[in-house]
Coordinates of C-alpha atoms in Angstrom, one line a residue:
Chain A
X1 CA 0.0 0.0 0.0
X2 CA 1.4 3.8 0.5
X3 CA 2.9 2.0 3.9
X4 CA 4.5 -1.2 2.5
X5 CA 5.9 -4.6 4.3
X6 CA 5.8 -2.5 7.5
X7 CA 7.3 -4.8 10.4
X8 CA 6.1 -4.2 13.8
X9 CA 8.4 -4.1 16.5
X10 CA 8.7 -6.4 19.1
X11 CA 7.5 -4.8 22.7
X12 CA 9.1 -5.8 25.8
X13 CA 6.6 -4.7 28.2
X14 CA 4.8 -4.9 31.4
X15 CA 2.5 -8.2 30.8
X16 CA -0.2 -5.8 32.6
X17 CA 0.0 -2.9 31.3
X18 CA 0.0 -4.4 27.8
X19 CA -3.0 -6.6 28.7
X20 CA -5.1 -3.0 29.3
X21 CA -4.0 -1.4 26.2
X22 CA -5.3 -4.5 24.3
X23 CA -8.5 -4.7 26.1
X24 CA -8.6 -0.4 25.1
X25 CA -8.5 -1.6 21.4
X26 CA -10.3 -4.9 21.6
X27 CA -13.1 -2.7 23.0
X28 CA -13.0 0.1 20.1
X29 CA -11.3 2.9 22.2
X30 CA -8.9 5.4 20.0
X31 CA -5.6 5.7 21.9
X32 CA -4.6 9.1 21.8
X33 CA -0.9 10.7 22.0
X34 CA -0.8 11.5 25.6
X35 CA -1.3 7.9 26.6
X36 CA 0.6 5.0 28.0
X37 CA 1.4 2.7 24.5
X38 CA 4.2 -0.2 23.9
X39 CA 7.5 1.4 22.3
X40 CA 6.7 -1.1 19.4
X41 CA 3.2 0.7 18.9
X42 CA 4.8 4.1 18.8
X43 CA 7.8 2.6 16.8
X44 CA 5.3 0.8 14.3
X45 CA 3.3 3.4 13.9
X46 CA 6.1 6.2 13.0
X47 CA 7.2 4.4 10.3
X48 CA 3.8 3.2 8.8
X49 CA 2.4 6.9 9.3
X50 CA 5.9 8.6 8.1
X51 CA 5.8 6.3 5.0
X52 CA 2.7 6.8 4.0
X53 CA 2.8 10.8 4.6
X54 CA 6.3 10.5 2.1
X55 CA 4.3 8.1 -0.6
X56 CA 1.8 11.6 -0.7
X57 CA 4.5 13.7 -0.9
X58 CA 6.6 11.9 -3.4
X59 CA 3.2 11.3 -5.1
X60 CA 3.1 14.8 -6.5
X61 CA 6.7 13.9 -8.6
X62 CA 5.1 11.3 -11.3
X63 CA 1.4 14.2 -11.6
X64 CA 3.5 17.4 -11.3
X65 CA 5.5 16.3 -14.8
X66 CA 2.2 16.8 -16.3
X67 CA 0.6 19.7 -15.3
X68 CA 2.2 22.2 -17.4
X69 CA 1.6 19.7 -20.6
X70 CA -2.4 19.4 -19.3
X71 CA -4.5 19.0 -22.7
X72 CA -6.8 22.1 -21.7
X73 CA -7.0 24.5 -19.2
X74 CA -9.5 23.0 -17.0
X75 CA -7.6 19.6 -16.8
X76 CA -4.6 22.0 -15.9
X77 CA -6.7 23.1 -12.9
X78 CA -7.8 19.9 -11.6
X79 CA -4.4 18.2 -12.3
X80 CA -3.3 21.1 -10.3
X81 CA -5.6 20.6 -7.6
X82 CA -5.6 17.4 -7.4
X83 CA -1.5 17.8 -6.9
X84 CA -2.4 20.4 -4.4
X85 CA -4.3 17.9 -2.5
X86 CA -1.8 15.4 -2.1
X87 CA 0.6 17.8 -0.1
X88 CA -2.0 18.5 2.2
X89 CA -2.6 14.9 2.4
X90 CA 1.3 14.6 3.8
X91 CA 1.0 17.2 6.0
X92 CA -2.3 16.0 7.5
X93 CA 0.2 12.3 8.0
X94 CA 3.3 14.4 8.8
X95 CA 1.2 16.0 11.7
X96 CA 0.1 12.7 13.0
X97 CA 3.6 11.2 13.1
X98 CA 4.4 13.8 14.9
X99 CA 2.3 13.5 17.9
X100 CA 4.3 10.0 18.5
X101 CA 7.7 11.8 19.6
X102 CA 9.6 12.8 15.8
X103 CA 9.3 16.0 14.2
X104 CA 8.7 16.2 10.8
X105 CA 12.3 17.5 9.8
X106 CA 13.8 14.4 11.7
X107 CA 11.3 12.9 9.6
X108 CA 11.5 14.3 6.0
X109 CA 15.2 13.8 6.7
X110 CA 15.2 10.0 7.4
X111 CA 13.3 9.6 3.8
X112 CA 15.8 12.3 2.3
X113 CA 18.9 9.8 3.1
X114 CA 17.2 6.8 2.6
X115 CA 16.5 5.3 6.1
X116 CA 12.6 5.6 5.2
X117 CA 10.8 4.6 2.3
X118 CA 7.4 5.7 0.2
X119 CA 5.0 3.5 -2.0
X120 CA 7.2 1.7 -4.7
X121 CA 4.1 2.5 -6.9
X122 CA 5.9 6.2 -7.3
X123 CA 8.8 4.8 -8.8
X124 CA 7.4 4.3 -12.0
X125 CA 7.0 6.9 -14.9
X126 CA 4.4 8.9 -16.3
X127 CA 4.9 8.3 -19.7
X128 CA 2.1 10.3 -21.4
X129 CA -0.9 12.1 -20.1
X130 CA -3.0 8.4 -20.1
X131 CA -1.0 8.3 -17.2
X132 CA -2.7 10.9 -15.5
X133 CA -5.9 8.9 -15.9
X134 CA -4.5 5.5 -14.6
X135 CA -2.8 7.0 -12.0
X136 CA -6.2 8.6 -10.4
X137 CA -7.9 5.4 -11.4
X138 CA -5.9 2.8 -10.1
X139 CA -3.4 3.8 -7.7
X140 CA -5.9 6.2 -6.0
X141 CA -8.0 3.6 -6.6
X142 CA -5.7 0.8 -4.8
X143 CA -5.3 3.4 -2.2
X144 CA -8.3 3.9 -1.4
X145 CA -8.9 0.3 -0.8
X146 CA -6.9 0.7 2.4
X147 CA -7.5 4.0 3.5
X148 CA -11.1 3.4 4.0
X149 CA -10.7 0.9 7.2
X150 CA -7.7 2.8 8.1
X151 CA -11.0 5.8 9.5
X152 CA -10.9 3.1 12.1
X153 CA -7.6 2.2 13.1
X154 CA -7.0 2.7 16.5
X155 CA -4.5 5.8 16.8
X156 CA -6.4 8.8 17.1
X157 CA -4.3 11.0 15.2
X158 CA -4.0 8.9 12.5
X159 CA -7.5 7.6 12.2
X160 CA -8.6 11.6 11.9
X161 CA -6.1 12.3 9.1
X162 CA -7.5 9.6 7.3
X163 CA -11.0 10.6 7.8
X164 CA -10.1 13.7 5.9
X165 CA -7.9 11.9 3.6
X166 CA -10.7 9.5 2.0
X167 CA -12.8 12.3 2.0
X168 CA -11.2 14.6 -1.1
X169 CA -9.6 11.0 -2.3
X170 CA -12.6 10.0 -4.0
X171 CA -12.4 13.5 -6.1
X172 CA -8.8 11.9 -7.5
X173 CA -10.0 8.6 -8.2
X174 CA -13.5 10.4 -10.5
X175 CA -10.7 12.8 -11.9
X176 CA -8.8 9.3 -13.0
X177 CA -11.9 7.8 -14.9
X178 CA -13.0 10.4 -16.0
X179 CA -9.7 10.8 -18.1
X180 CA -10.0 7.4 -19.2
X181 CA -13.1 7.4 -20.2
X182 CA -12.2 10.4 -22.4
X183 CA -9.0 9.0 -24.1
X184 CA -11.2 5.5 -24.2
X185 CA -13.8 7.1 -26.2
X186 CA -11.3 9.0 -28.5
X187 CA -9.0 8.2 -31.7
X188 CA -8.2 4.8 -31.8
X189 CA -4.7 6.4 -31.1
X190 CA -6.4 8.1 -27.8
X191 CA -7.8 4.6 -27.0
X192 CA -4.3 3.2 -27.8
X193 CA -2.5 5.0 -24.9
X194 CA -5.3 4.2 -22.4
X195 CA -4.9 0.5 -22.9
X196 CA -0.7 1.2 -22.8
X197 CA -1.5 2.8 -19.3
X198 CA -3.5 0.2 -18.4
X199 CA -0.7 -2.2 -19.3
X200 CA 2.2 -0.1 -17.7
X201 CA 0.4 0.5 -13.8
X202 CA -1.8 -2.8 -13.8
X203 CA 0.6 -5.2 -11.8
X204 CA 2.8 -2.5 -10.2
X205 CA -1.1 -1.2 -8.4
X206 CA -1.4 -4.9 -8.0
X207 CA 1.7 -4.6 -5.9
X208 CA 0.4 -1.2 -4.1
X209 CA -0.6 -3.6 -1.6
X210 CA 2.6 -6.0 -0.9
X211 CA 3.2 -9.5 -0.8
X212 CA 1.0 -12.0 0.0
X213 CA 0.9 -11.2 4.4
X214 CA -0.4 -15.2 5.1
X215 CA 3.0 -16.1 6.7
X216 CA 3.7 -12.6 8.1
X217 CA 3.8 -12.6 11.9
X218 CA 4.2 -8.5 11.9
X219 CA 0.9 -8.7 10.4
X220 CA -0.5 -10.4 13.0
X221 CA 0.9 -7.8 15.1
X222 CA -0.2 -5.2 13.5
X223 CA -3.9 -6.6 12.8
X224 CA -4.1 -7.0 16.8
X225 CA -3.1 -3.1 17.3
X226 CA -5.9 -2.6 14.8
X227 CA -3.0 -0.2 12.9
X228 CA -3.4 -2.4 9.8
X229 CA -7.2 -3.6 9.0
X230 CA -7.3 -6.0 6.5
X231 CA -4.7 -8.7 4.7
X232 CA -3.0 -7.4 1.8
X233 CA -4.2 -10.1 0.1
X234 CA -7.6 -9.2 0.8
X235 CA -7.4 -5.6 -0.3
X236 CA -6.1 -6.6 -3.4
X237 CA -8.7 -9.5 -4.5
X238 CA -11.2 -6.5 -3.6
X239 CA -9.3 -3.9 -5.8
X240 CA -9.1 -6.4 -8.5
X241 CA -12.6 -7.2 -8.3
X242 CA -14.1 -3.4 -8.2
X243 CA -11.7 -2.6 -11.0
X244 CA -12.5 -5.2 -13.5
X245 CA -15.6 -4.1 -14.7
X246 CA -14.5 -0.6 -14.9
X247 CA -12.2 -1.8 -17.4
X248 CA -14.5 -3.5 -19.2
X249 CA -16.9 -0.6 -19.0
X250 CA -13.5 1.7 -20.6
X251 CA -13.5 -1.2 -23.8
X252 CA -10.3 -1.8 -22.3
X253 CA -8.1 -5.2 -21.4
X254 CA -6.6 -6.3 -18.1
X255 CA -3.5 -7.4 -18.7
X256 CA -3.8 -10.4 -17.8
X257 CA -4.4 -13.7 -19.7
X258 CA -5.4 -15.7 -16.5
X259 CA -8.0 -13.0 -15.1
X260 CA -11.3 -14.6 -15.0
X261 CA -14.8 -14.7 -13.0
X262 CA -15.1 -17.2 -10.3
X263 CA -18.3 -18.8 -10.0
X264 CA -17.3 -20.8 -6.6
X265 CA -15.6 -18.1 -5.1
X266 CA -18.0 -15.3 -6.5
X267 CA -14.0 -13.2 -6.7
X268 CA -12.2 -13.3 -10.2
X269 CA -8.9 -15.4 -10.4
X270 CA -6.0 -13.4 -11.4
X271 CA -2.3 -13.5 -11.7
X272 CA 0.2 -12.4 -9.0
X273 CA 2.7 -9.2 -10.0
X274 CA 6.0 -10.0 -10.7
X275 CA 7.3 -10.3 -7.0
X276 CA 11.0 -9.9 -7.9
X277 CA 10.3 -6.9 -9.6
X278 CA 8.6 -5.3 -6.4
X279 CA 11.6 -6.4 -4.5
X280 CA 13.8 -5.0 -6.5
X281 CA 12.1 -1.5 -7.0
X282 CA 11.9 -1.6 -2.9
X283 CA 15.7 -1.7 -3.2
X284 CA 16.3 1.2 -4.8
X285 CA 16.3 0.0 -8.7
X286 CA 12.8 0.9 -10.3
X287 CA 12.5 3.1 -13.0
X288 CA 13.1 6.6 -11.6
X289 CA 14.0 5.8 -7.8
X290 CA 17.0 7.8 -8.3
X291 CA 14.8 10.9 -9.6
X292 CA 12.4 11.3 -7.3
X293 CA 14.7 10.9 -4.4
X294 CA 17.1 13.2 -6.1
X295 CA 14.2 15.3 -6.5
X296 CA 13.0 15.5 -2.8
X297 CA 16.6 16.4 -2.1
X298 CA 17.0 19.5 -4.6
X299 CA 14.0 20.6 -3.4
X300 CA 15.1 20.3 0.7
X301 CA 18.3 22.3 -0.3
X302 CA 17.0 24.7 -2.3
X303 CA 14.3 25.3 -0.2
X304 CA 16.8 25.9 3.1
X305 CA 17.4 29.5 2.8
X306 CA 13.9 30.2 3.3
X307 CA 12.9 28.3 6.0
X308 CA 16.0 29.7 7.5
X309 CA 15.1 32.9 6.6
X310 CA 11.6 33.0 7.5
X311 CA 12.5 31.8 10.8
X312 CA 14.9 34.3 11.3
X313 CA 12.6 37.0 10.5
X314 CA 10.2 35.6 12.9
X315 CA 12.7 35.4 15.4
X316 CA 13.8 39.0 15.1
X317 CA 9.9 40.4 15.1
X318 CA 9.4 38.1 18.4
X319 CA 12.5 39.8 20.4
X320 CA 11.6 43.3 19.1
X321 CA 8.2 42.8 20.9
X322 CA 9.7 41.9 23.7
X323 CA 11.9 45.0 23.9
X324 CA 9.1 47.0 23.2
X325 CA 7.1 45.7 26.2
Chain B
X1 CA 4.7 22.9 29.2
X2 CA 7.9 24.8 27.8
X3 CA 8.6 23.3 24.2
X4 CA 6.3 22.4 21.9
X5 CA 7.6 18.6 22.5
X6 CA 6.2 19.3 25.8
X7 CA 2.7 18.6 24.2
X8 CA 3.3 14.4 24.3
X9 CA 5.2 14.2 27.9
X10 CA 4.8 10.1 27.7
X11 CA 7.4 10.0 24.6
X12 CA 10.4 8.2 25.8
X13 CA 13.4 9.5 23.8
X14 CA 12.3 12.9 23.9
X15 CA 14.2 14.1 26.9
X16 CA 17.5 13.1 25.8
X17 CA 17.0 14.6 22.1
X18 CA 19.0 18.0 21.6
X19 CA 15.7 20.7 21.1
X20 CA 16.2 20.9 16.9
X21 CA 15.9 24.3 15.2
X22 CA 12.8 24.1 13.6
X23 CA 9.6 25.9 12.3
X24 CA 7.2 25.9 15.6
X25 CA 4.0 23.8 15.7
X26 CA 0.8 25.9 15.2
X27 CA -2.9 23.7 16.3
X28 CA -5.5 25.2 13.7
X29 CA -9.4 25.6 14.9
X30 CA -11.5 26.4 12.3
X31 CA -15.2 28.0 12.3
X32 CA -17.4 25.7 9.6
X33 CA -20.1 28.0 9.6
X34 CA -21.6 31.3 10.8
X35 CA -23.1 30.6 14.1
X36 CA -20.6 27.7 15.3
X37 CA -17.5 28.0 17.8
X38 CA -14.2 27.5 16.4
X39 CA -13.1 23.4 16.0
X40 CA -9.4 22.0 16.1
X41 CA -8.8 20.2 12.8
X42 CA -5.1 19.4 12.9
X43 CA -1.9 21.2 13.1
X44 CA 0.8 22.7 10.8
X45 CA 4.3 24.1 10.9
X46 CA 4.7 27.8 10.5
X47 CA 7.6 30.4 11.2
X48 CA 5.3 32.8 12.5
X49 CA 1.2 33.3 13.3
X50 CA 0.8 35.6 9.8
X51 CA 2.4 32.3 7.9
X52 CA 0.5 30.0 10.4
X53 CA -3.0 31.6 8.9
X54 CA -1.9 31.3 5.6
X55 CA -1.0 28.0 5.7
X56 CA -4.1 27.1 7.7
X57 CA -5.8 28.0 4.3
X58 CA -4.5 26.5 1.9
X59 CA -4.1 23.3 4.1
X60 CA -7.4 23.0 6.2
X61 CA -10.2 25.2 4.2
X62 CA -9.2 24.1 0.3
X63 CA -13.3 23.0 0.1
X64 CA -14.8 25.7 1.6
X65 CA -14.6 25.0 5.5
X66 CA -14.7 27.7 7.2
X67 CA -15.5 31.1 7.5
X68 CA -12.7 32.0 10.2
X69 CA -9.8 30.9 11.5
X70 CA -7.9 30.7 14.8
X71 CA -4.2 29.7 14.8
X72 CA -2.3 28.9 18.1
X73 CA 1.6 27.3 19.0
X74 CA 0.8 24.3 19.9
X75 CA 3.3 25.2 23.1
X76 CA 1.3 27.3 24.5
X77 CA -1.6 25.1 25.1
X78 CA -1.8 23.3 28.9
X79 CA -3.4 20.1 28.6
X80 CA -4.8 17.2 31.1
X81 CA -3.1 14.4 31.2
X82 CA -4.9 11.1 30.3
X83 CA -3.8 10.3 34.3
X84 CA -6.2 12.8 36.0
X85 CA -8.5 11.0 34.0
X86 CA -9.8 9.9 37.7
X87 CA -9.8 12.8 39.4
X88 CA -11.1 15.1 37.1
X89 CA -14.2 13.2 35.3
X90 CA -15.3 10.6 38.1
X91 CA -17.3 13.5 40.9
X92 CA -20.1 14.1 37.5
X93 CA -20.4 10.4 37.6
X94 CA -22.5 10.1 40.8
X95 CA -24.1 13.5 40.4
X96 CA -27.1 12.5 38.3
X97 CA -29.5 15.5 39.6
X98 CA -27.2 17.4 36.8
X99 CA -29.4 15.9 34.5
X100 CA -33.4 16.8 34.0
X101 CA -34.3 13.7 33.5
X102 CA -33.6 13.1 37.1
X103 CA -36.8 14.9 37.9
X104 CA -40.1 13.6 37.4
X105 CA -42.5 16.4 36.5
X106 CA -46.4 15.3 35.7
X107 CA -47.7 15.6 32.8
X108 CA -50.6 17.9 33.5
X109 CA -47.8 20.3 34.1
X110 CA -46.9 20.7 30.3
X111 CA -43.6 20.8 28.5
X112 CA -40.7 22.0 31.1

């Protein structure tokens, strides 16, 4: 997902205490930054929340290439708003990492050099502006999928930023579709680079949501904590069965040669992503890893001199009050 | 409560952590509509209020939320502490003639 093969850490804890901050979840209670939690909670929880908060803000990279080559002006806007959206969505994250004990330059930092990561999804290109439609259409689509039971995970913070989240995230999806369906309906040429989009993010948004969790005891973990809702493999069979029949509804075809309806199972049968190619992404060698981090980092330098400066500022207006006093 | 850390006392490595030069936390309450008191919706980072309020808009009112805003550094907020959870919320519980459904009033008497 935006958070990928997050492990949760071990806690060490009073037996007791642990005991009553199960029973707080088990019985629906949000736990809230000012109370007791197990270091592994807190631990688990900044990473998940701090990767997810740089998969929005890295997000922008692969949309932002296209927003000054929009088709029209209105697309322009939306593109544009939709871009504008996704930075607040990393702030709303950024904010609720935060409360946990890391502040959010410790925090852009640790993705800066590396020690964090963001959705491997984002490491792919945008190749022409199709992309702008399979991007809102799938990978919005695929993260939606697991920001909707995230409005009831049991961290507070992080439950209310995704409350707002899925709220203007069902705007990006539309805005998606609504491309395809335009380039769909077009030239044959149009409808060309729809289905090459389709191709291109089909089993990387397959992989949105990580390997197959069956085995995974961090899962377990993290499914008991109530910080992750639902298997991976269950979010994806329900991606790839809400997505499907949009497709079809588009005249276009799923890549893939096994996908078919299953009677028994009432869930289509489908092929798995390349897994080798998701780990090796994860690694650092996908498509554009090396721009987008690069990127991020051009824009933290460049961008120093005014938070310095603005700070500075600030600082000097505060102490000239205080002499006028 | 000094620094804006200050605002999550229970985190462990805090203490030992040098304070880091950094924007200031700001908590943002916004008013939806005429009429209603001002609600927190989340926080930002600002280098001063006039920024803070500017960045409350763009980041909390992008759909049409609100009709004012209030901006505050999050340091400067005092806060309970989930621990005087007891002491604090426990009296109300055995103090039911607070409510008006603790009094039976007839019915001849008409709405009350």
């Amino acid at each position: 997902m935006y958070a990928q093969m997050i492990k949760s850490e071990a806690t060490q804890e009073d037996p007791e205490k642990l005991a009553a901050f199960q029973a707080r979840i088990d019985a629906g209670e949000k736990i809230e930054p000012k109370d007791w939690m197990p270091l592994g909670y807190r631990k688990t929880l900044i990473r998940q929340i701090g990767q997810h908060a740089h998969s929005e803000i890295v997000g922008q990279l692969p949309e932002g290439n296209w927003i000054t080559r929009a088709p029209t002006l209105e697309r322009k806007a939306i593109l544009l708003a939709k871009v504008q959206d996704e930075a607040g969505h990393g702030l709303y994250l950024y904010c609720a990492a935060e409360t946990l004990g890391v502040t959010r330059d410790e925090i852009t930092e640790m993705l800066l050099d590396g020690r964090m990561k963001y959705s491997s999804i984002f490491n792919y290109p945008t190749l022409t502006w199709a992309d702008m439609g399979a991007v809102g259409w799938l990978v919005d689509g695929a993260a939606i999928m697991n920001q909707v039971p995230l409005q009831r995970t049991s961290f507070g913070p992080y439950s209310r930023a995704m409350i707002r989240i899925c709220k203007e995230e069902s705007f990006h999806q539309r805005q998606g579709y609504d491309i395809m369906m335009k380039m769909a309906s077009g030239t044959p040429a149009q409808k060309k680079m729809a289905q090459d989009a389709l191709n291109r993010f089909w089993y990387p948004s397959l992989m949105m949501f990580g390997p197959s969790d069956k085995e995974s005891v961090h899962s377990e973990q993290s499914m008991a904590w109530k910080i992750k809702m639902n298997t991976n493999d269950e979010l994806r069979q329900k991606f790839v069965d809400q997505t499907v029949p949009q497709a079809e509804y588009l005249g276009l075809t799923v890549p893939d040669e096994n996908l078919k309806w299953n009677e028994e199972t009432g869930h289509y049968d489908f092929s798995q992503p390349d897994w080798s190619e998701f780990f090796d992404v994860l690694k650092g060698n996908g498509p554009c890893n090396r721009e987008r981090l690069a990127a991020r980092n051009k824009a933290w330098d460049d961008g120093k001199w005014v938070r310095d400066g603005l700070l500075a500022h600030a600082e000097k207006k505060a102490a000239r009050k205080v002499a006028a006093e | 409560m000094s620094s804006p850390n200050a605002a999550y006392p229970d985190t462990p490595d805090q203490a030992t952590k040098p304070k880091r030069h950094e924007w200031p936390l700001w908590e943002v309450f916004i008013r939806g509509q005429h009429g209603m008191s001002h609600r927190h919706v989340g926080s930002l980072h600002a280098p001063d209020a006039d920024m803070a309020v500017k960045n409350a808009r763009d980041v909390y009112t992008r759909r049409n939320e609100g009709v004012s805003i209030w901006v505050v550094e999050a340091r400067h907020i005092a806060a309970s502490s989930p621990s005087d959870k007891g002491p604090l919320y426990e009296p109300s519980e055995s103090k039911v003639y607070r409510h008006p459904t603790f009094f039976d009033i007839p019915e001849e008497v008409g709405a009350m």
